[in-house]
Amino acid sequence: TIIDGKPAEGYRIAITIHCDGVSVSGFKLLYGYTGITVGKVKFCSISGNRIAGNQHGIRLVGTSFSNVTENYFEQIGLSSAIQLSFANYNLVAGNYIDNCTEGIQIWQYSTNNTVMENTITDYDDVAIRLQYADNNTITRNYVSNSRLGTSIYVANNNTITKNSYINNTESP
């Protein structure tokens, strides 16, 4: 199923989730403002989607105990492919992020999330950003051909291990 954000008519959010336990998979979400927004829910699964040409990819806001796995992102233009905000105990794993402004952003008091085994390549800014986010685990991610691998700002007790940083142009 293809959902076109119709930029000529004003950018739209393709899918918005406000119920617990929702699964979204197999969609191709193109040219909207945000591909998928998940707001203030629990136990959701977002997997196997292709999100391209949007301003934002997937946003988890106030969401907990949810999974974002095996999605493909390309040309996310304004912000990050995956953004967690006030989000706790989520899993972000096995995603492929290519040619985006920013990879994965964990911020605004998001805690106890796991980001693992993602491939992030050819992005403009930061691959993985932790900002005002504590007690998160970042492990076994592959980051290449971009500007900055991981940025940490006012973030405490995070575990960052076994990541591969290849051919990035700037160090923190």
Short mmCIF file of C-alpha atoms in Angstrom, two decimals:
data_model
loop_
_atom_site.label_atom_id
_atom_site.label_comp_id
_atom_site.label_asym_id
_atom_site.label_seq_id
_atom_site.Cartn_x
_atom_site.Cartn_y
_atom_site.Cartn_z
CA THR A 1 0.00 0.00 0.00
CA ILE A 2 1.38 3.41 -1.00
CA ILE A 3 0.40 6.61 0.84
CA ASP A 4 1.48 9.82 -0.91
CA GLY A 5 1.69 12.91 1.33
CA LYS A 6 0.70 15.11 -1.62
CA PRO A 7 3.12 18.02 -1.10
CA ALA A 8 1.28 20.10 -3.70
CA GLU A 9 -1.72 20.14 -1.33
CA GLY A 10 0.34 20.80 1.81
CA TYR A 11 2.40 18.16 3.60
CA ARG A 12 0.47 15.63 5.66
CA ILE A 13 1.19 13.04 8.32
CA ALA A 14 0.51 9.74 6.57
CA ILE A 15 -0.28 7.62 9.66
CA THR A 16 -1.02 8.75 13.22
CA ILE A 17 -1.45 6.21 16.04
CA HIS A 18 -3.26 7.05 19.28
CA CYS A 19 -4.27 3.53 20.44
CA ASP A 20 -2.28 0.88 22.31
CA GLY A 21 -1.23 -2.34 20.60
CA VAL A 22 -1.30 -1.17 16.96
CA SER A 23 0.96 -2.77 14.32
CA VAL A 24 1.88 -0.97 11.09
CA SER A 25 3.81 -2.88 8.45
CA GLY A 26 4.25 -3.10 4.71
CA PHE A 27 3.48 0.53 3.82
CA LYS A 28 5.32 2.83 1.44
CA LEU A 29 4.95 6.38 2.81
CA LEU A 30 6.06 9.12 0.44
CA TYR A 31 6.49 12.89 0.46
CA GLY A 32 4.51 13.82 3.57
CA TYR A 33 5.36 15.91 6.59
CA THR A 34 5.83 12.83 8.80
CA GLY A 35 5.59 9.20 7.75
CA ILE A 36 4.27 7.83 11.06
CA THR A 37 3.56 9.56 14.38
CA VAL A 38 2.95 7.37 17.42
CA GLY A 39 1.58 9.43 20.32
CA LYS A 40 1.18 8.55 24.00
CA VAL A 41 0.58 4.82 23.54
CA LYS A 42 2.10 1.47 24.52
CA PHE A 43 2.89 -1.86 22.86
CA CYS A 44 2.92 -0.73 19.21
CA SER A 45 4.99 -2.24 16.41
CA ILE A 46 6.20 -0.34 13.35
CA SER A 47 8.06 -2.67 10.98
CA GLY A 48 8.81 -3.38 7.35
CA ASN A 49 7.82 0.05 6.00
CA ARG A 50 9.56 2.21 3.41
CA ILE A 51 9.53 5.93 4.21
CA ALA A 52 10.97 8.31 1.62
CA GLY A 53 10.94 12.01 0.84
CA ASN A 54 9.19 13.03 4.08
CA GLN A 55 10.25 15.87 6.37
CA HIS A 56 10.25 13.45 9.37
CA GLY A 57 10.30 9.66 9.34
CA ILE A 58 8.83 7.93 12.41
CA ARG A 59 8.16 9.93 15.58
CA LEU A 60 7.43 8.29 18.95
CA VAL A 61 6.08 10.92 21.34
CA GLY A 62 5.23 9.85 24.89
CA THR A 63 5.27 6.24 23.68
CA SER A 64 6.54 3.24 25.64
CA PHE A 65 7.15 -0.49 25.22
CA SER A 66 6.99 -0.22 21.42
CA ASN A 67 9.21 -1.46 18.56
CA VAL A 68 10.47 0.27 15.43
CA THR A 69 12.17 -2.47 13.41
CA GLU A 70 13.31 -3.30 9.89
CA ASN A 71 12.09 -0.11 8.24
CA TYR A 72 13.83 1.55 5.29
CA PHE A 73 14.29 5.33 5.23
CA GLU A 74 15.66 7.54 2.48
CA GLN A 75 15.80 11.27 1.91
CA ILE A 76 14.20 12.40 5.17
CA GLY A 77 14.75 16.13 4.80
CA LEU A 78 13.93 18.26 7.84
CA SER A 79 14.75 16.15 10.87
CA SER A 80 15.61 12.59 11.84
CA ALA A 81 14.50 9.33 10.29
CA ILE A 82 13.51 8.08 13.77
CA GLN A 83 12.79 10.41 16.68
CA LEU A 84 11.97 9.48 20.27
CA SER A 85 10.60 12.26 22.47
CA PHE A 86 9.40 11.61 26.05
CA ALA A 87 9.56 7.95 24.99
CA ASN A 88 10.60 5.12 27.31
CA TYR A 89 11.43 1.40 27.06
CA ASN A 90 11.28 1.21 23.25
CA LEU A 91 13.32 -0.88 20.81
CA VAL A 92 14.74 0.61 17.60
CA ALA A 93 16.46 -2.21 15.69
CA GLY A 94 17.41 -3.40 12.23
CA ASN A 95 16.43 -0.21 10.39
CA TYR A 96 18.24 1.02 7.27
CA ILE A 97 18.64 4.80 7.08
CA ASP A 98 20.11 6.27 3.91
CA ASN A 99 20.69 9.83 2.71
CA CYS A 100 18.76 11.63 5.47
CA THR A 101 19.39 14.84 7.40
CA GLU A 102 19.76 12.96 10.69
CA GLY A 103 19.58 9.30 11.67
CA ILE A 104 18.11 8.50 15.10
CA GLN A 105 17.32 11.17 17.65
CA ILE A 106 16.62 10.28 21.29
CA TRP A 107 15.74 13.39 23.21
CA GLN A 108 13.41 15.28 25.52
CA TYR A 109 13.67 12.98 28.52
CA SER A 110 13.47 9.68 26.68
CA THR A 111 14.86 6.90 28.89
CA ASN A 112 15.62 3.19 28.89
CA ASN A 113 15.43 2.74 25.11
CA THR A 114 17.56 0.32 23.09
CA VAL A 115 18.94 1.27 19.67
CA MET A 116 20.68 -1.69 18.05
CA GLU A 117 21.80 -3.16 14.75
CA ASN A 118 20.73 -0.22 12.60
CA THR A 119 22.58 0.86 9.45
CA ILE A 120 22.89 4.62 9.05
CA THR A 121 24.71 5.93 6.00
CA ASP A 122 25.13 9.06 3.89
CA TYR A 123 23.35 11.50 6.22
CA ASP A 124 24.00 15.25 6.58
CA ASP A 125 24.20 15.76 10.35
CA VAL A 126 24.38 13.29 13.27
CA ALA A 127 23.76 9.54 13.00
CA ILE A 128 22.62 9.04 16.60
CA ARG A 129 21.80 11.98 18.85
CA LEU A 130 21.22 11.70 22.61
CA GLN A 131 19.96 14.95 24.08
CA TYR A 132 18.39 15.20 27.54
CA ALA A 133 18.06 11.41 27.43
CA ASP A 134 19.30 9.07 30.16
CA ASN A 135 19.81 5.31 30.61
CA ASN A 136 19.63 4.34 26.93
CA THR A 137 21.61 1.59 25.21
CA ILE A 138 23.20 2.16 21.79
CA THR A 139 24.86 -1.01 20.48
CA ARG A 140 26.01 -2.79 17.31
CA ASN A 141 24.98 -0.01 14.91
CA TYR A 142 26.82 0.60 11.64
CA VAL A 143 27.40 4.29 10.82
CA SER A 144 29.20 5.31 7.62
CA ASN A 145 30.00 7.97 5.02
CA SER A 146 28.57 10.87 6.93
CA ARG A 147 29.40 13.81 9.18
CA LEU A 148 29.20 12.85 12.88
CA GLY A 149 28.58 9.39 14.37
CA THR A 150 27.11 10.01 17.83
CA SER A 151 26.34 13.26 19.66
CA ILE A 152 25.71 13.35 23.40
CA TYR A 153 24.38 16.48 25.11
CA VAL A 154 23.14 16.56 28.71
CA ALA A 155 22.57 12.81 28.64
CA ASN A 156 23.65 10.58 31.53
CA ASN A 157 24.21 6.88 32.19
CA ASN A 158 23.87 5.84 28.56
CA THR A 159 25.67 2.71 27.33
CA ILE A 160 27.31 3.00 23.91
CA THR A 161 29.13 -0.17 22.84
CA LYS A 162 30.25 -2.20 19.82
CA ASN A 163 29.17 0.35 17.18
CA SER A 164 31.09 0.69 13.89
CA TYR A 165 31.93 4.18 12.67
CA ILE A 166 33.40 4.15 9.14
CA ASN A 167 34.48 7.11 7.00
CA ASN A 168 32.70 9.87 8.92
CA THR A 169 34.15 13.35 8.45
CA GLU A 170 33.91 14.89 11.93
CA SER A 171 34.67 13.68 15.43
CA PRO A 172 32.85 14.98 18.52
#
